[in-house]
PDB file of C-alpha atoms in Angstrom:
ATOM      1  CA  MET P   1      33.744  -7.164 -34.911  1.00  0.00           C
ATOM      2  CA  THR P   2      33.978  -6.618 -31.172  1.00  0.00           C
ATOM      3  CA  GLU P   3      32.813  -3.031 -31.618  1.00  0.00           C
ATOM      4  CA  ASN P   4      29.755  -4.213 -33.581  1.00  0.00           C
ATOM      5  CA  LYS P   5      28.976  -6.756 -30.862  1.00  0.00           C
ATOM      6  CA  THR P   6      29.200  -4.063 -28.166  1.00  0.00           C
ATOM      7  CA  THR P   7      27.007  -1.707 -30.153  1.00  0.00           C
ATOM      8  CA  GLU P   8      24.423  -4.466 -30.690  1.00  0.00           C
ATOM      9  CA  MET P   9      24.474  -5.325 -26.964  1.00  0.00           C
ATOM     10  CA  GLN P  10      24.012  -1.659 -26.073  1.00  0.00           C
ATOM     11  CA  ARG P  11      21.112  -1.370 -28.511  1.00  0.00           C
ATOM     12  CA  LEU P  12      19.451  -4.457 -27.006  1.00  0.00           C
ATOM     13  CA  GLU P  13      19.912  -3.085 -23.488  1.00  0.00           C
ATOM     14  CA  ILE P  14      18.347   0.245 -24.499  1.00  0.00           C
ATOM     15  CA  LEU P  15      15.452  -1.632 -26.096  1.00  0.00           C
ATOM     16  CA  ARG P  16      14.992  -3.755 -22.950  1.00  0.00           C
ATOM     17  CA  LEU P  17      14.956  -0.648 -20.751  1.00  0.00           C
ATOM     18  CA  SER P  18      12.553   1.062 -23.133  1.00  0.00           C
ATOM     19  CA  ASN P  19      10.205  -1.947 -22.993  1.00  0.00           C
ATOM     20  CA  ALA P  20      10.357  -1.993 -19.191  1.00  0.00           C
ATOM     21  CA  GLU P  21       9.498   1.721 -19.058  1.00  0.00           C
ATOM     22  CA  SER P  22       6.677   1.250 -21.560  1.00  0.00           C
ATOM     23  CA  ASN P  23       5.310  -1.630 -19.480  1.00  0.00           C
ATOM     24  CA  ARG P  24       5.469   0.480 -16.311  1.00  0.00           C
ATOM     25  CA  ILE P  25       3.569   3.309 -18.022  1.00  0.00           C
ATOM     26  CA  THR P  26       0.951   0.842 -19.305  1.00  0.00           C
ATOM     27  CA  LYS P  27       0.414  -0.545 -15.794  1.00  0.00           C
ATOM     28  CA  THR P  28       0.109   2.962 -14.360  1.00  0.00           C
ATOM     29  CA  CYS P  29      -2.495   3.852 -17.005  1.00  0.00           C
ATOM     30  CA  ILE P  30      -4.511   0.696 -16.302  1.00  0.00           C
ATOM     31  CA  GLU P  31      -4.395   1.204 -12.524  1.00  0.00           C
ATOM     32  CA  SER P  32      -5.367   4.868 -12.828  1.00  0.00           C
ATOM     33  CA  ALA P  33      -8.218   3.960 -15.183  1.00  0.00           C
ATOM     34  CA  MET P  34      -9.552   1.390 -12.717  1.00  0.00           C
ATOM     35  CA  ILE P  35      -9.493   3.872  -9.823  1.00  0.00           C
ATOM     36  CA  LEU P  36     -11.214   6.535 -11.932  1.00  0.00           C
ATOM     37  CA  LEU P  37     -13.874   4.089 -13.129  1.00  0.00           C
ATOM     38  CA  MET P  38     -14.555   2.952  -9.561  1.00  0.00           C
ATOM     39  CA  LYS P  39     -15.398   6.514  -8.592  1.00  0.00           C
ATOM     40  CA  ASP P  40     -18.430   6.261 -10.893  1.00  0.00           C
ATOM     41  CA  LYS P  41     -19.227   2.549 -11.113  1.00  0.00           C
ATOM     42  CA  CYS P  42     -19.392  -0.490  -8.860  1.00  0.00           C
ATOM     43  CA  PHE P  43     -16.354  -2.774  -9.184  1.00  0.00           C
ATOM     44  CA  HIS P  44     -18.454  -5.668 -10.492  1.00  0.00           C
ATOM     45  CA  ASP P  45     -20.029  -3.476 -13.199  1.00  0.00           C
ATOM     46  CA  ILE P  46     -16.669  -2.489 -14.694  1.00  0.00           C
ATOM     47  CA  SER P  47     -15.648  -4.517 -17.743  1.00  0.00           C
ATOM     48  CA  ILE P  48     -12.201  -5.104 -19.198  1.00  0.00           C
ATOM     49  CA  THR P  49     -13.375  -3.080 -22.210  1.00  0.00           C
ATOM     50  CA  ASP P  50     -14.183  -0.150 -19.884  1.00  0.00           C
ATOM     51  CA  ILE P  51     -10.708  -0.355 -18.366  1.00  0.00           C
ATOM     52  CA  VAL P  52      -8.744  -0.543 -21.627  1.00  0.00           C
ATOM     53  CA  LYS P  53     -10.777   2.258 -23.213  1.00  0.00           C
ATOM     54  CA  ARG P  54     -10.261   4.531 -20.204  1.00  0.00           C
ATOM     55  CA  ALA P  55      -6.555   3.619 -20.003  1.00  0.00           C
ATOM     56  CA  GLY P  56      -5.983   4.005 -23.739  1.00  0.00           C
ATOM     57  CA  VAL P  57      -4.294   0.606 -24.022  1.00  0.00           C
ATOM     58  CA  SER P  58      -5.019  -2.592 -25.931  1.00  0.00           C
ATOM     59  CA  ARG P  59      -6.585  -5.718 -24.456  1.00  0.00           C
ATOM     60  CA  THR P  60      -3.274  -7.455 -25.200  1.00  0.00           C
ATOM     61  CA  ALA P  61      -1.436  -4.916 -23.045  1.00  0.00           C
ATOM     62  CA  TYR P  62      -4.015  -5.446 -20.294  1.00  0.00           C
ATOM     63  CA  TYR P  63      -3.647  -9.246 -20.317  1.00  0.00           C
ATOM     64  CA  ARG P  64       0.137  -8.996 -20.528  1.00  0.00           C
ATOM     65  CA  ASN P  65       0.072  -7.283 -17.128  1.00  0.00           C
ATOM     66  CA  TYR P  66      -3.024  -8.593 -15.317  1.00  0.00           C
ATOM     67  CA  ASP P  67      -5.100 -11.754 -15.120  1.00  0.00           C
ATOM     68  CA  SER P  68      -8.150 -10.102 -13.567  1.00  0.00           C
ATOM     69  CA  LYS P  69      -9.631  -6.838 -12.308  1.00  0.00           C
ATOM     70  CA  GLU P  70      -8.749  -7.966  -8.785  1.00  0.00           C
ATOM     71  CA  ASP P  71      -5.082  -8.120  -9.829  1.00  0.00           C
ATOM     72  CA  ILE P  72      -5.245  -4.418 -10.678  1.00  0.00           C
ATOM     73  CA  LEU P  73      -6.531  -3.561  -7.206  1.00  0.00           C
ATOM     74  CA  ARG P  74      -3.956  -5.858  -5.584  1.00  0.00           C
ATOM     75  CA  SER P  75      -1.212  -4.042  -7.467  1.00  0.00           C
ATOM     76  CA  VAL P  76      -2.570  -0.631  -6.415  1.00  0.00           C
ATOM     77  CA  MET P  77      -2.869  -1.850  -2.813  1.00  0.00           C
ATOM     78  CA  LYS P  78       0.650  -3.280  -2.709  1.00  0.00           C
ATOM     79  CA  GLU P  79       2.139  -0.099  -4.133  1.00  0.00           C
ATOM     80  CA  ILE P  80       0.374   2.061  -1.531  1.00  0.00           C
ATOM     81  CA  VAL P  81       1.253  -0.246   1.374  1.00  0.00           C
ATOM     82  CA  ASP P  82       4.887  -0.324   0.223  1.00  0.00           C
ATOM     83  CA  LYS P  83       4.966   3.492   0.150  1.00  0.00           C
ATOM     84  CA  VAL P  84       3.449   3.673   3.631  1.00  0.00           C
ATOM     85  CA  ILE P  85       5.973   1.136   4.914  1.00  0.00           C
ATOM     86  CA  VAL P  86       8.875   3.093   3.459  1.00  0.00           C
ATOM     87  CA  ALA P  87       7.525   6.352   4.892  1.00  0.00           C
ATOM     88  CA  MET P  88       7.104   4.833   8.334  1.00  0.00           C
ATOM     89  CA  ASN P  89      10.066   2.501   8.152  1.00  0.00           C
ATOM     90  CA  LEU P  90       7.582  -0.014   9.546  1.00  0.00           C
ATOM     91  CA  ARG P  91       9.647  -2.617  11.289  1.00  0.00           C
ATOM     92  CA  LEU P  92       9.411  -3.994  14.763  1.00  0.00           C
ATOM     93  CA  PRO P  93       9.875  -2.599  17.271  1.00  0.00           C
ATOM     94  CA  ILE P  94       7.421   0.188  16.516  1.00  0.00           C
ATOM     95  CA  GLN P  95       8.760   3.568  17.576  1.00  0.00           C
ATOM     96  CA  ASN P  96       6.076   5.568  19.355  1.00  0.00           C
ATOM     97  CA  THR P  97       7.039   9.014  18.179  1.00  0.00           C
ATOM     98  CA  TYR P  98       4.940  11.799  16.746  1.00  0.00           C
ATOM     99  CA  ASP P  99       6.991  11.694  13.520  1.00  0.00           C
ATOM    100  CA  TYR P 100       6.367   7.965  13.169  1.00  0.00           C
ATOM    101  CA  TRP P 101       2.587   8.398  13.358  1.00  0.00           C
ATOM    102  CA  TYR P 102       2.594  11.564  11.283  1.00  0.00           C
ATOM    103  CA  SER P 103       4.399   9.781   8.430  1.00  0.00           C
ATOM    104  CA  LEU P 104       1.643   7.143   8.436  1.00  0.00           C
ATOM    105  CA  PHE P 105      -1.262   9.577   8.271  1.00  0.00           C
ATOM    106  CA  HIS P 106       0.465  11.950   5.866  1.00  0.00           C
ATOM    107  CA  MET P 107       1.110   9.088   3.415  1.00  0.00           C
ATOM    108  CA  LEU P 108      -2.449   7.783   3.830  1.00  0.00           C
ATOM    109  CA  GLN P 109      -3.738  11.272   3.065  1.00  0.00           C
ATOM    110  CA  GLN P 110      -1.785  11.307  -0.203  1.00  0.00           C
ATOM    111  CA  HIS P 111      -3.463   8.053  -1.292  1.00  0.00           C
ATOM    112  CA  ALA P 112      -6.884   8.624   0.270  1.00  0.00           C
ATOM    113  CA  ASP P 113      -8.920   8.286  -2.948  1.00  0.00           C
ATOM    114  CA  SER P 114      -7.348   4.968  -3.886  1.00  0.00           C
ATOM    115  CA  LEU P 115      -7.580   3.655  -0.321  1.00  0.00           C
ATOM    116  CA  LYS P 116     -11.282   4.566  -0.061  1.00  0.00           C
ATOM    117  CA  ILE P 117     -11.913   2.670  -3.274  1.00  0.00           C
ATOM    118  CA  LEU P 118      -9.926  -0.354  -2.073  1.00  0.00           C
ATOM    119  CA  LEU P 119     -11.874  -0.401   1.193  1.00  0.00           C
ATOM    120  CA  MET P 120     -15.192  -0.085  -0.665  1.00  0.00           C
ATOM    121  CA  ALA P 121     -14.129  -3.007  -2.889  1.00  0.00           C
ATOM    122  CA  ASN P 122     -13.626  -5.152   0.256  1.00  0.00           C
ATOM    123  CA  PHE P 123      -9.840  -5.159   0.044  1.00  0.00           C
ATOM    124  CA  GLY P 124      -9.488  -4.396   3.760  1.00  0.00           C
ATOM    125  CA  ASP P 125      -8.368  -7.921   4.641  1.00  0.00           C
ATOM    126  CA  ALA P 126      -5.836  -7.861   1.805  1.00  0.00           C
ATOM    127  CA  ILE P 127      -4.431  -4.550   3.084  1.00  0.00           C
ATOM    128  CA  LEU P 128      -4.202  -5.917   6.636  1.00  0.00           C
ATOM    129  CA  ASN P 129      -2.517  -9.105   5.400  1.00  0.00           C
ATOM    130  CA  GLU P 130      -0.007  -7.115   3.344  1.00  0.00           C
ATOM    131  CA  ILE P 131       0.912  -4.937   6.348  1.00  0.00           C
ATOM    132  CA  HIS P 132       1.228  -8.010   8.546  1.00  0.00           C
ATOM    133  CA  SER P 133       3.278  -9.893   5.969  1.00  0.00           C
ATOM    134  CA  ILE P 134       5.793  -7.062   5.774  1.00  0.00           C
ATOM    135  CA  MET P 135       5.973  -6.802   9.558  1.00  0.00           C
ATOM    136  CA  GLN P 136       6.414 -10.589   9.854  1.00  0.00           C
ATOM    137  CA  SER P 137       9.475 -10.415   7.615  1.00  0.00           C
ATOM    138  CA  SER P 138      11.381  -8.653  10.398  1.00  0.00           C
ATOM    139  CA  VAL P 139      10.260 -10.959  13.214  1.00  0.00           C
ATOM    140  CA  SER P 140      12.236 -13.873  14.593  1.00  0.00           C
ATOM    141  CA  LYS P 141      10.480 -17.090  13.574  1.00  0.00           C
ATOM    142  CA  ASN P 142      11.163 -18.549  17.035  1.00  0.00           C
ATOM    143  CA  SER P 143       9.671 -15.737  19.094  1.00  0.00           C
ATOM    144  CA  ILE P 144       5.991 -16.249  19.890  1.00  0.00           C
ATOM    145  CA  GLN P 145       5.838 -12.851  21.587  1.00  0.00           C
ATOM    146  CA  GLU P 146       7.293 -11.040  18.562  1.00  0.00           C
ATOM    147  CA  ASN P 147       4.899 -12.931  16.286  1.00  0.00           C
ATOM    148  CA  TYR P 148       1.858 -11.774  18.266  1.00  0.00           C
ATOM    149  CA  LYS P 149       3.310  -8.290  18.593  1.00  0.00           C
ATOM    150  CA  SER P 150       3.382  -8.041  14.792  1.00  0.00           C
ATOM    151  CA  TYR P 151      -0.287  -9.118  14.676  1.00  0.00           C
ATOM    152  CA  PHE P 152      -1.135  -6.540  17.342  1.00  0.00           C
ATOM    153  CA  TRP P 153       0.609  -3.654  15.582  1.00  0.00           C
ATOM    154  CA  SER P 154      -0.541  -4.495  12.060  1.00  0.00           C
ATOM    155  CA  GLY P 155      -4.131  -4.837  13.316  1.00  0.00           C
ATOM    156  CA  ALA P 156      -3.983  -1.611  15.301  1.00  0.00           C
ATOM    157  CA  ILE P 157      -2.441   0.385  12.467  1.00  0.00           C
ATOM    158  CA  TYR P 158      -4.887  -0.991   9.913  1.00  0.00           C
ATOM    159  CA  SER P 159      -7.964  -0.493  12.132  1.00  0.00           C
ATOM    160  CA  VAL P 160      -7.182   3.112  13.004  1.00  0.00           C
ATOM    161  CA  ALA P 161      -6.167   3.990   9.434  1.00  0.00           C
ATOM    162  CA  ALA P 162      -9.211   2.315   7.846  1.00  0.00           C
ATOM    163  CA  SER P 163     -11.592   3.988  10.317  1.00  0.00           C
ATOM    164  CA  TRP P 164     -10.036   7.385   9.671  1.00  0.00           C
ATOM    165  CA  ILE P 165     -10.345   6.945   5.904  1.00  0.00           C
ATOM    166  CA  ARG P 166     -13.896   5.551   6.036  1.00  0.00           C
ATOM    167  CA  ASP P 167     -14.979   8.444   8.284  1.00  0.00           C
ATOM    168  CA  GLY P 168     -13.780  10.955   5.705  1.00  0.00           C
ATOM    169  CA  MET P 169     -10.537  11.937   7.470  1.00  0.00           C
ATOM    170  CA  GLN P 170     -12.236  14.509   9.693  1.00  0.00           C
ATOM    171  CA  GLN P 171      -9.016  14.963  11.681  1.00  0.00           C
ATOM    172  CA  THR P 172      -5.801  16.220  10.117  1.00  0.00           C
ATOM    173  CA  ALA P 173      -2.742  14.004   9.808  1.00  0.00           C
ATOM    174  CA  GLU P 174      -1.199  16.055  12.615  1.00  0.00           C
ATOM    175  CA  GLU P 175      -4.186  15.461  14.907  1.00  0.00           C
ATOM    176  CA  MET P 176      -4.173  11.730  14.177  1.00  0.00           C
ATOM    177  CA  ALA P 177      -0.444  11.504  14.865  1.00  0.00           C
ATOM    178  CA  LYS P 178      -0.965  13.215  18.220  1.00  0.00           C
ATOM    179  CA  ILE P 179      -3.927  10.964  19.090  1.00  0.00           C
ATOM    180  CA  CYS P 180      -2.038   7.743  18.304  1.00  0.00           C
ATOM    181  CA  TYR P 181       1.088   8.899  20.085  1.00  0.00           C
ATOM    182  CA  GLN P 182      -0.928   9.749  23.203  1.00  0.00           C
ATOM    183  CA  ILE P 183      -2.862   6.454  23.147  1.00  0.00           C
ATOM    184  CA  ILE P 184       0.331   4.401  23.056  1.00  0.00           C
ATOM    185  CA  ASP P 185       2.027   6.657  25.593  1.00  0.00           C
ATOM    186  CA  HIS P 186      -0.912   6.262  28.012  1.00  0.00           C
ATOM    187  CA  MET P 187      -0.935   2.502  27.469  1.00  0.00           C
ATOM    188  CA  ASN P 188       2.749   2.392  28.393  1.00  0.00           C
ATOM    189  CA  GLU P 189       2.094   4.492  31.514  1.00  0.00           C
ATOM    190  CA  ASP P 190      -0.828   2.266  32.517  1.00  0.00           C
ATOM    191  CA  CYS P 191       1.293  -0.857  32.087  1.00  0.00           C
ATOM    192  CA  HIS P 192       4.128   0.577  34.172  1.00  0.00           C
ATOM    193  CA  SER P 193       1.810   1.744  36.968  1.00  0.00           C
ATOM    194  CA  THR P 194       0.048  -1.652  37.043  1.00  0.00           C
ATOM    195  CA  GLN P 195       3.395  -3.439  37.303  1.00  0.00           C
ATOM    196  CA  LYS P 196       4.402  -1.307  40.316  1.00  0.00           C
ATOM    197  CA  GLU P 197       1.249  -2.203  42.255  1.00  0.00           C
TER     198      GLU P 197
END
């Protein structure tokens, strides 16, 4: 009897894992379909029917995972921001190194199509808020300076990244890393020379 119970529990666990994997694949298909559709159509002109047809999923599968088209873009945005954060290990204090900046621009380059679409769909504020929210999680709640520092860095990172993407990424990731490193380095030098005077 115990062996049957164990076998049944194992079968249920396999089924649960299989359902989770199936759900993940469904979400990936829906998100990919939305990005592909937005390359050809305005966000507001895309219907749920368009999305499910392109994704090859049912309306039930769509509504099991999302409440709206905006939810799809939020999910895409969060996934990209999370990947950027992991690549940069974005926590305060920011480390002004070439590798730090390169990891940002290299990761942005990998997700350029999706990011362009998110920016065109007016998700810039949502991206900025997501970056700031993650940075805030590592800041002491009692430190006003650290709080504003997280606003400064999240705003700076978002502004430079969004401009680079909107301008068609004319510079390479390497060039952008060098530019950002030098800007921060010069700011530090200027601050130190001003303090000495």
